[in-house]
Each structure stands twice: as structure tokens, then as C-alpha cells.
Tab-separated table of N, CA and C in Angstrom:
chain	number	residue	atom	x	y	z
A	1	MET	N	67.131	-54.237	137.808
A	1	MET	CA	66.488	-53.445	136.779
A	1	MET	C	65.911	-52.157	137.422
A	2	ARG	N	66.304	-51.051	136.889
A	2	ARG	CA	65.786	-49.753	137.399
A	2	ARG	C	64.671	-49.276	136.522
A	3	ILE	N	63.645	-48.744	137.120
A	3	ILE	CA	62.548	-48.150	136.390
A	3	ILE	C	62.673	-46.646	136.466
A	4	HIS	N	62.718	-46.044	135.343
A	4	HIS	CA	62.822	-44.588	135.283
A	4	HIS	C	61.436	-43.988	134.978
A	5	LEU	N	61.017	-43.084	135.824
A	5	LEU	CA	59.733	-42.439	135.639
A	5	LEU	C	59.971	-40.960	135.308
A	6	PRO	N	60.063	-40.633	134.064
A	6	PRO	CA	60.437	-39.252	133.685
A	6	PRO	C	59.353	-38.220	134.019
A	7	HIS	N	58.103	-38.664	134.163
A	7	HIS	CA	57.026	-37.705	134.393
A	7	HIS	C	56.895	-37.272	135.856
A	8	ILE	N	57.619	-37.861	136.738
A	8	ILE	CA	57.587	-37.487	138.180
A	8	ILE	C	58.876	-36.723	138.498
A	9	PRO	N	58.777	-35.461	138.754
A	9	PRO	CA	59.982	-34.680	139.086
A	9	PRO	C	60.656	-35.233	140.343
A	10	ARG	N	61.984	-35.098	140.367
A	10	ARG	CA	62.726	-35.578	141.533
A	10	ARG	C	62.308	-34.837	142.825
A	11	LEU	N	62.031	-33.578	142.710
A	11	LEU	CA	61.645	-32.802	143.856
A	11	LEU	C	60.366	-33.343	144.501
A	12	PHE	N	59.394	-33.730	143.641
A	12	PHE	CA	58.150	-34.313	144.146
A	12	PHE	C	58.418	-35.635	144.842
A	13	ALA	N	59.298	-36.445	144.264
A	13	ALA	CA	59.651	-37.727	144.887
A	13	ALA	C	60.320	-37.514	146.258
A	14	ALA	N	61.180	-36.519	146.341
A	14	ALA	CA	61.813	-36.230	147.626
A	14	ALA	C	60.805	-35.724	148.662
A	15	ALA	N	59.882	-34.840	148.207
A	15	ALA	CA	58.900	-34.331	149.131
A	15	ALA	C	57.961	-35.483	149.579
A	16	ASN	N	57.723	-36.419	148.672
A	16	ASN	CA	56.890	-37.582	149.022
A	16	ASN	C	57.568	-38.388	150.109
A	17	GLN	N	58.844	-38.624	149.983
A	17	GLN	CA	59.569	-39.395	150.959
A	17	GLN	C	59.616	-38.692	152.317
A	18	VAL	N	59.833	-37.390	152.285
A	18	VAL	CA	59.878	-36.601	153.525
A	18	VAL	C	58.521	-36.649	154.255
A	19	GLY	N	57.453	-36.517	153.458
A	19	GLY	CA	56.128	-36.597	154.030
A	19	GLY	C	55.838	-37.960	154.635
A	20	GLU	N	56.231	-39.028	153.963
A	20	GLU	CA	56.013	-40.377	154.472
A	20	GLU	C	56.848	-40.605	155.736
A	21	ILE	N	58.061	-40.106	155.774
A	21	ILE	CA	58.923	-40.242	156.980
A	21	ILE	C	58.287	-39.459	158.136
A	22	ALA	N	57.756	-38.264	157.864
A	22	ALA	CA	57.139	-37.480	158.912
A	22	ALA	C	55.898	-38.189	159.484
A	23	GLN	N	55.110	-38.828	158.599
A	23	GLN	CA	53.964	-39.569	159.057
A	23	GLN	C	54.381	-40.774	159.918
A	24	LEU	N	55.403	-41.462	159.514
A	24	LEU	CA	55.944	-42.565	160.282
A	24	LEU	C	56.437	-42.118	161.637
A	25	LEU	N	57.142	-41.013	161.680
A	25	LEU	CA	57.645	-40.498	162.948
A	25	LEU	C	56.496	-40.087	163.881
A	26	PHE	N	55.429	-39.499	163.309
A	26	PHE	CA	54.270	-39.166	164.138
A	26	PHE	C	53.648	-40.438	164.716
A	27	LEU	N	53.485	-41.482	163.936
A	27	LEU	CA	52.903	-42.734	164.443
A	27	LEU	C	53.786	-43.387	165.513
A	28	LEU	N	55.078	-43.351	165.292
A	28	LEU	CA	55.996	-43.893	166.294
A	28	LEU	C	55.974	-43.082	167.578
A	29	ALA	N	55.979	-41.778	167.428
A	29	ALA	CA	55.937	-40.892	168.629
A	29	ALA	C	54.642	-41.080	169.392
A	30	SER	N	53.536	-41.251	168.714
A	30	SER	CA	52.252	-41.440	169.395
A	30	SER	C	52.264	-42.792	170.106
A	31	GLY	N	52.850	-43.784	169.519
A	31	GLY	CA	52.953	-45.090	170.183
A	31	GLY	C	53.815	-45.032	171.432
A	32	PHE	N	54.935	-44.352	171.344
A	32	PHE	CA	55.812	-44.175	172.511
A	32	PHE	C	55.111	-43.319	173.570
A	33	ALA	N	54.381	-42.292	173.197
A	33	ALA	CA	53.666	-41.474	174.170
A	33	ALA	C	52.585	-42.327	174.891
A	34	ALA	N	51.908	-43.182	174.149
A	34	ALA	CA	50.876	-44.049	174.798
A	34	ALA	C	51.569	-45.011	175.770
A	35	ALA	N	52.707	-45.550	175.416
A	35	ALA	CA	53.425	-46.444	176.300
A	35	ALA	C	53.899	-45.709	177.535
A	36	ALA	N	54.374	-44.480	177.378
A	36	ALA	CA	54.834	-43.698	178.527
A	36	ALA	C	53.685	-43.367	179.483
A	37	VAL	N	52.508	-43.088	178.933
A	37	VAL	CA	51.341	-42.807	179.769
A	37	VAL	C	50.983	-44.095	180.552
A	38	LEU	N	51.024	-45.213	179.900
A	38	LEU	CA	50.700	-46.479	180.609
A	38	LEU	C	51.698	-46.739	181.733
A	39	VAL	N	52.996	-46.548	181.437
A	39	VAL	CA	54.030	-46.825	182.456
A	39	VAL	C	53.874	-45.848	183.629
A	40	LEU	N	53.694	-44.575	183.321
A	40	LEU	CA	53.542	-43.586	184.420
A	40	LEU	C	52.323	-43.909	185.264
A	41	GLY	N	51.221	-44.268	184.602
A	41	GLY	CA	50.033	-44.619	185.346
A	41	GLY	C	50.236	-45.829	186.236
A	42	TYR	N	50.881	-46.849	185.667
A	42	TYR	CA	51.149	-48.058	186.448
A	42	TYR	C	52.025	-47.728	187.685
A	43	ARG	N	53.055	-46.959	187.466
A	43	ARG	CA	53.953	-46.602	188.565
A	43	ARG	C	53.202	-45.855	189.678
A	44	TRP	N	52.366	-44.919	189.308
A	44	TRP	CA	51.635	-44.142	190.302
A	44	TRP	C	50.584	-44.992	191.021
A	45	ILE	N	49.825	-45.765	190.232
A	45	ILE	CA	48.782	-46.591	190.796
A	45	ILE	C	49.312	-47.677	191.730
A	46	SER	N	50.414	-48.299	191.315
A	46	SER	CA	50.967	-49.432	192.040
A	46	SER	C	51.581	-49.031	193.392
A	47	THR	N	51.825	-47.783	193.641
A	47	THR	CA	52.407	-47.345	194.906
A	47	THR	C	51.317	-47.029	195.939
A	48	ALA	N	50.080	-47.310	195.625
A	48	ALA	CA	48.970	-47.040	196.569
A	48	ALA	C	49.160	-47.933	197.822
A	49	PRO	N	48.907	-47.397	198.982
A	49	PRO	CA	49.154	-48.187	200.218
A	49	PRO	C	48.133	-49.290	200.464
A	50	ASP	N	46.900	-49.109	200.007
A	50	ASP	CA	45.886	-50.167	200.251
A	50	ASP	C	44.977	-50.285	199.063
A	51	ALA	N	44.037	-51.227	199.116
A	51	ALA	CA	43.178	-51.540	197.966
A	51	ALA	C	42.203	-50.415	197.637
A	52	VAL	N	41.741	-49.705	198.655
A	52	VAL	CA	40.799	-48.620	198.429
A	52	VAL	C	41.459	-47.473	197.681
A	53	SER	N	42.647	-47.051	198.110
A	53	SER	CA	43.324	-45.984	197.399
A	53	SER	C	43.822	-46.425	196.034
A	54	LEU	N	44.137	-47.738	195.890
A	54	LEU	CA	44.522	-48.245	194.590
A	54	LEU	C	43.364	-48.123	193.625
A	55	THR	N	42.168	-48.483	194.054
A	55	THR	CA	41.001	-48.330	193.195
A	55	THR	C	40.699	-46.896	192.848
A	56	GLY	N	40.860	-46.035	193.848
A	56	GLY	CA	40.619	-44.578	193.603
A	56	GLY	C	41.616	-44.023	192.633
A	57	ARG	N	42.911	-44.387	192.801
A	57	ARG	CA	43.922	-43.912	191.887
A	57	ARG	C	43.652	-44.418	190.471
A	58	ALA	N	43.301	-45.692	190.357
A	58	ALA	CA	43.026	-46.267	189.033
A	58	ALA	C	41.870	-45.553	188.354
A	59	ALA	N	40.806	-45.235	189.110
A	59	ALA	CA	39.644	-44.558	188.543
A	59	ALA	C	40.035	-43.141	188.148
A	60	LEU	N	40.811	-42.460	188.985
A	60	LEU	CA	41.227	-41.082	188.695
A	60	LEU	C	42.112	-41.039	187.476
A	61	TRP	N	43.063	-41.971	187.397
A	61	TRP	CA	43.995	-41.997	186.249
A	61	TRP	C	43.260	-42.314	184.971
A	62	THR	N	42.350	-43.258	185.015
A	62	THR	CA	41.591	-43.622	183.833
A	62	THR	C	40.716	-42.453	183.351
A	63	ALA	N	40.074	-41.802	184.254
A	63	ALA	CA	39.213	-40.633	183.876
A	63	ALA	C	40.093	-39.494	183.305
A	64	GLY	N	41.231	-39.245	183.907
A	64	GLY	CA	42.129	-38.194	183.386
A	64	GLY	C	42.638	-38.492	182.009
A	65	VAL	N	43.058	-39.762	181.790
A	65	VAL	CA	43.572	-40.129	180.493
A	65	VAL	C	42.462	-40.076	179.431
A	66	LEU	N	41.254	-40.495	179.796
A	66	LEU	CA	40.140	-40.437	178.847
A	66	LEU	C	39.844	-38.991	178.459
A	67	VAL	N	39.785	-38.097	179.416
A	67	VAL	CA	39.553	-36.683	179.110
A	67	VAL	C	40.665	-36.146	178.223
A	68	ALA	N	41.933	-36.469	178.529
A	68	ALA	CA	43.034	-35.981	177.725
A	68	ALA	C	43.011	-36.539	176.284
A	69	VAL	N	42.662	-37.792	176.178
A	69	VAL	CA	42.615	-38.430	174.833
A	69	VAL	C	41.464	-37.838	174.011
A	70	VAL	N	40.367	-37.516	174.649
A	70	VAL	CA	39.206	-36.966	173.951
A	70	VAL	C	39.499	-35.515	173.556
A	71	LEU	N	40.179	-34.763	174.373
A	71	LEU	CA	40.443	-33.356	174.089
A	71	LEU	C	41.704	-33.127	173.230
A	72	LEU	N	42.566	-34.116	173.106
A	72	LEU	CA	43.786	-33.914	172.281
A	72	LEU	C	43.460	-33.579	170.843
A	73	PRO	N	42.570	-34.293	170.147
A	73	PRO	CA	42.282	-33.878	168.758
A	73	PRO	C	41.672	-32.449	168.651
A	74	VAL	N	40.919	-32.035	169.669
A	74	VAL	CA	40.390	-30.669	169.605
A	74	VAL	C	41.539	-29.655	169.689
A	75	LEU	N	42.427	-29.861	170.611
A	75	LEU	CA	43.556	-28.969	170.757
A	75	LEU	C	44.428	-29.011	169.491
A	76	ALA	N	44.703	-30.191	168.976
A	76	ALA	CA	45.540	-30.302	167.788
A	76	ALA	C	44.857	-29.639	166.584
A	77	LYS	N	43.548	-29.819	166.468
A	77	LYS	CA	42.822	-29.246	165.320
A	77	LYS	C	42.937	-27.737	165.320
A	78	TRP	N	42.656	-27.102	166.441
A	78	TRP	CA	42.692	-25.653	166.481
A	78	TRP	C	44.111	-25.088	166.428
A	79	THR	N	45.079	-25.888	166.911
A	79	THR	CA	46.473	-25.435	166.865
A	79	THR	C	47.088	-25.602	165.505
A	80	LEU	N	46.889	-26.766	164.878
A	80	LEU	CA	47.589	-27.075	163.631
A	80	LEU	C	46.813	-26.628	162.374
A	81	VAL	N	45.488	-26.704	162.393
A	81	VAL	CA	44.706	-26.449	161.183
A	81	VAL	C	43.894	-25.173	161.307
A	82	GLY	N	43.282	-24.913	162.446
A	82	GLY	CA	42.376	-23.776	162.612
A	82	GLY	C	40.987	-24.203	162.086
A	83	ARG	N	40.264	-23.270	161.551
A	83	ARG	CA	38.940	-23.607	161.012
A	83	ARG	C	39.153	-24.281	159.641
A	84	PHE	N	38.459	-25.422	159.489
A	84	PHE	CA	38.498	-26.083	158.168
A	84	PHE	C	37.853	-25.224	157.132
A	85	ARG	N	38.482	-25.031	156.006
A	85	ARG	CA	37.900	-24.301	154.901
A	85	ARG	C	38.377	-24.957	153.627
A	86	GLU	N	37.594	-24.805	152.596
A	86	GLU	CA	37.965	-25.437	151.338
A	86	GLU	C	39.161	-24.713	150.766
A	87	ARG	N	40.199	-25.457	150.472
A	87	ARG	CA	41.402	-24.901	149.858
A	87	ARG	C	42.192	-26.037	149.265
A	88	THR	N	43.140	-25.654	148.445
A	88	THR	CA	44.043	-26.636	147.788
A	88	THR	C	45.378	-26.555	148.496
A	89	VAL	N	45.850	-27.723	148.929
A	89	VAL	CA	47.157	-27.784	149.534
A	89	VAL	C	48.013	-28.759	148.771
A	90	PRO	N	49.301	-28.495	148.634
A	90	PRO	CA	50.152	-29.418	147.930
A	90	PRO	C	50.321	-30.727	148.655
A	91	LEU	N	50.260	-31.827	147.897
A	91	LEU	CA	50.407	-33.110	148.491
A	91	LEU	C	51.777	-33.260	149.077
A	92	TRP	N	51.939	-33.821	150.258
A	92	TRP	CA	53.135	-34.050	150.984
A	92	TRP	C	53.774	-32.786	151.503
A	93	GLY	N	53.057	-31.678	151.502
A	93	GLY	CA	53.590	-30.450	152.065
A	93	GLY	C	53.282	-30.388	153.568
A	94	ALA	N	53.681	-29.284	154.178
A	94	ALA	CA	53.489	-29.121	155.613
A	94	ALA	C	51.988	-29.041	155.932
A	95	ALA	N	51.227	-28.338	155.105
A	95	ALA	CA	49.799	-28.231	155.361
A	95	ALA	C	49.092	-29.595	155.248
A	96	HIS	N	49.523	-30.415	154.297
A	96	HIS	CA	48.979	-31.751	154.183
A	96	HIS	C	49.307	-32.603	155.405
A	97	LEU	N	50.543	-32.496	155.909
A	97	LEU	CA	50.935	-33.233	157.073
A	97	LEU	C	50.140	-32.821	158.300
A	98	ARG	N	49.937	-31.506	158.470
A	98	ARG	CA	49.126	-31.036	159.612
A	98	ARG	C	47.699	-31.575	159.508
A	99	PHE	N	47.112	-31.502	158.320
A	99	PHE	CA	45.733	-32.042	158.146
A	99	PHE	C	45.710	-33.532	158.403
A	100	TRP	N	46.695	-34.275	157.945
A	100	TRP	CA	46.754	-35.718	158.146
A	100	TRP	C	46.846	-36.047	159.632
A	101	VAL	N	47.658	-35.319	160.392
A	101	VAL	CA	47.824	-35.554	161.823
A	101	VAL	C	46.480	-35.350	162.511
A	102	VAL	N	45.809	-34.239	162.220
A	102	VAL	CA	44.513	-33.959	162.866
A	102	VAL	C	43.464	-34.984	162.496
A	103	SER	N	43.381	-35.322	161.215
A	103	SER	CA	42.380	-36.321	160.791
A	103	SER	C	42.684	-37.701	161.380
A	104	THR	N	43.930	-38.039	161.561
A	104	THR	CA	44.276	-39.322	162.180
A	104	THR	C	43.872	-39.322	163.659
A	105	LEU	N	44.096	-38.221	164.342
A	105	LEU	CA	43.697	-38.147	165.743
A	105	LEU	C	42.170	-38.192	165.918
A	106	ILE	N	41.461	-37.580	164.994
A	106	ILE	CA	39.984	-37.593	165.051
A	106	ILE	C	39.466	-38.987	164.737
A	107	ARG	N	40.018	-39.640	163.680
A	107	ARG	CA	39.542	-40.997	163.315
A	107	ARG	C	39.783	-42.026	164.404
A	108	THR	N	40.893	-41.897	165.110
A	108	THR	CA	41.219	-42.942	166.131
A	108	THR	C	40.797	-42.586	167.527
A	109	ASN	N	39.952	-41.538	167.684
A	109	ASN	CA	39.491	-41.090	168.990
A	109	ASN	C	38.411	-42.018	169.501
A	110	PRO	N	38.398	-42.254	170.823
A	110	PRO	CA	37.322	-43.113	171.380
A	110	PRO	C	35.943	-42.458	171.329
A	111	MET	N	35.836	-41.185	171.014
A	111	MET	CA	34.546	-40.533	170.899
A	111	MET	C	33.733	-41.130	169.763
A	112	ALA	N	34.368	-41.833	168.840
A	112	ALA	CA	33.631	-42.499	167.781
A	112	ALA	C	32.648	-43.539	168.303
A	113	LEU	N	32.913	-44.023	169.533
A	113	LEU	CA	31.972	-44.977	170.148
A	113	LEU	C	30.749	-44.296	170.688
A	114	ALA	N	30.762	-42.982	170.771
A	114	ALA	CA	29.612	-42.233	171.321
A	114	ALA	C	28.731	-41.577	170.273
A	115	VAL	N	28.861	-42.068	169.017
A	115	VAL	CA	28.045	-41.469	167.949
A	115	VAL	C	26.560	-41.564	168.260
A	116	GLY	N	25.890	-40.443	168.035
A	116	GLY	CA	24.443	-40.415	168.317
A	116	GLY	C	24.102	-39.909	169.708
A	117	THR	N	25.066	-39.640	170.521
A	117	THR	CA	24.800	-39.128	171.850
A	117	THR	C	25.022	-37.617	171.963
A	118	PRO	N	24.446	-36.977	172.902
A	118	PRO	CA	24.700	-35.525	173.076
A	118	PRO	C	26.143	-35.193	173.351
A	119	LEU	N	26.873	-36.129	173.982
A	119	LEU	CA	28.304	-35.933	174.230
A	119	LEU	C	29.068	-35.838	172.929
A	120	TYR	N	28.721	-36.689	171.972
A	120	TYR	CA	29.411	-36.684	170.679
A	120	TYR	C	29.101	-35.363	169.931
A	121	THR	N	27.834	-34.924	170.042
A	121	THR	CA	27.491	-33.624	169.395
A	121	THR	C	28.286	-32.476	170.003
A	122	ALA	N	28.461	-32.470	171.289
A	122	ALA	CA	29.266	-31.459	171.947
A	122	ALA	C	30.709	-31.525	171.536
A	123	TRP	N	31.225	-32.724	171.337
A	123	TRP	CA	32.629	-32.908	170.920
A	123	TRP	C	32.802	-32.381	169.484
A	124	LEU	N	31.836	-32.673	168.636
A	124	LEU	CA	31.905	-32.137	167.244
A	124	LEU	C	31.836	-30.618	167.246
A	125	ARG	N	31.053	-30.044	168.110
A	125	ARG	CA	30.993	-28.585	168.220
A	125	ARG	C	32.296	-28.002	168.716
A	126	LEU	N	33.011	-28.707	169.600
A	126	LEU	CA	34.325	-28.317	170.048
A	126	LEU	C	35.328	-28.323	168.882
A	127	LEU	N	35.113	-29.253	167.966
A	127	LEU	CA	35.939	-29.317	166.768
A	127	LEU	C	35.589	-28.249	165.738
A	128	GLY	N	34.479	-27.538	165.931
A	128	GLY	CA	34.112	-26.459	165.034
A	128	GLY	C	32.932	-26.783	164.116
A	129	ALA	N	32.255	-27.951	164.301
A	129	ALA	CA	31.138	-28.277	163.455
A	129	ALA	C	29.932	-27.405	163.856
A	130	ARG	N	29.200	-26.999	162.860
A	130	ARG	CA	27.931	-26.265	163.094
A	130	ARG	C	26.770	-27.260	162.975
A	131	ILE	N	26.197	-27.565	164.115
A	131	ILE	CA	25.151	-28.596	164.185
A	131	ILE	C	23.861	-27.924	164.685
A	132	GLY	N	22.779	-28.236	163.960
A	132	GLY	CA	21.471	-27.707	164.422
A	132	GLY	C	21.097	-26.394	163.935
């Protein structure tokens, strides 16, 4: 049984599917990127000649990845969206996809664990928030 929805134009349905596919591709790409970072880190850390350099490499890699993960949403926000301003964007359009990517990166960032700290306030200012 087919359900016909005459009030939804075919173009909107196609744009909806393209937007959903783009979101899925972004999520898959971010998962593959995370796996690649883990594999590269493991390969570099595991080649350490002794336990002291292994610990040093692990600490250095962890700190570098944390800084990169924290700063990625800031870079993406200013590159893809710019300054947030009130505006109307078409659903499932390119602007909506850019906003969704940035908001997903911000929501899933580990800085959410630092709410209430001066570090979190500084991160929000990097994102363009006016605080104080």
C-alpha cells in the first residue's frame, strides 16, 4: 500500500533525503576520523623504546588530541557559520546542514564537563559568546 502525500512537494522530499544522507555521511566520517586518530596514536605510542618514553608519548598524544577536540568546534563554527545571528534558513538546505554540523560538534564536545569553570567561559568566548 502506497501512501500519497499531496501536500509535500517532491522537491522538498528530495531535499529532505539529501540532507539526511549528508548528516549520515558526516556522522560516519567523524567516526572513521576518530578511529584513525586512535590507530595513529597507538602506532606511535607503541613504538616507544622504553616505559618512560611510552608514558611520555601517551601523555603528549592525549594532551594533543584533547586540545584538537576542544578547538575543532571553534574552528568549524567560525569557518562554516560565522557569527550566529537570527535568520531564517530553509530546512535541509546547505545553511541548515552547516548549522547542524557545528551544533553537533559543540554538543558532543568534552568541554561540557567543564561547565562552571573559567576554562569553559573562555571556550564559550572563543565560540563568540559575550559573557560578563
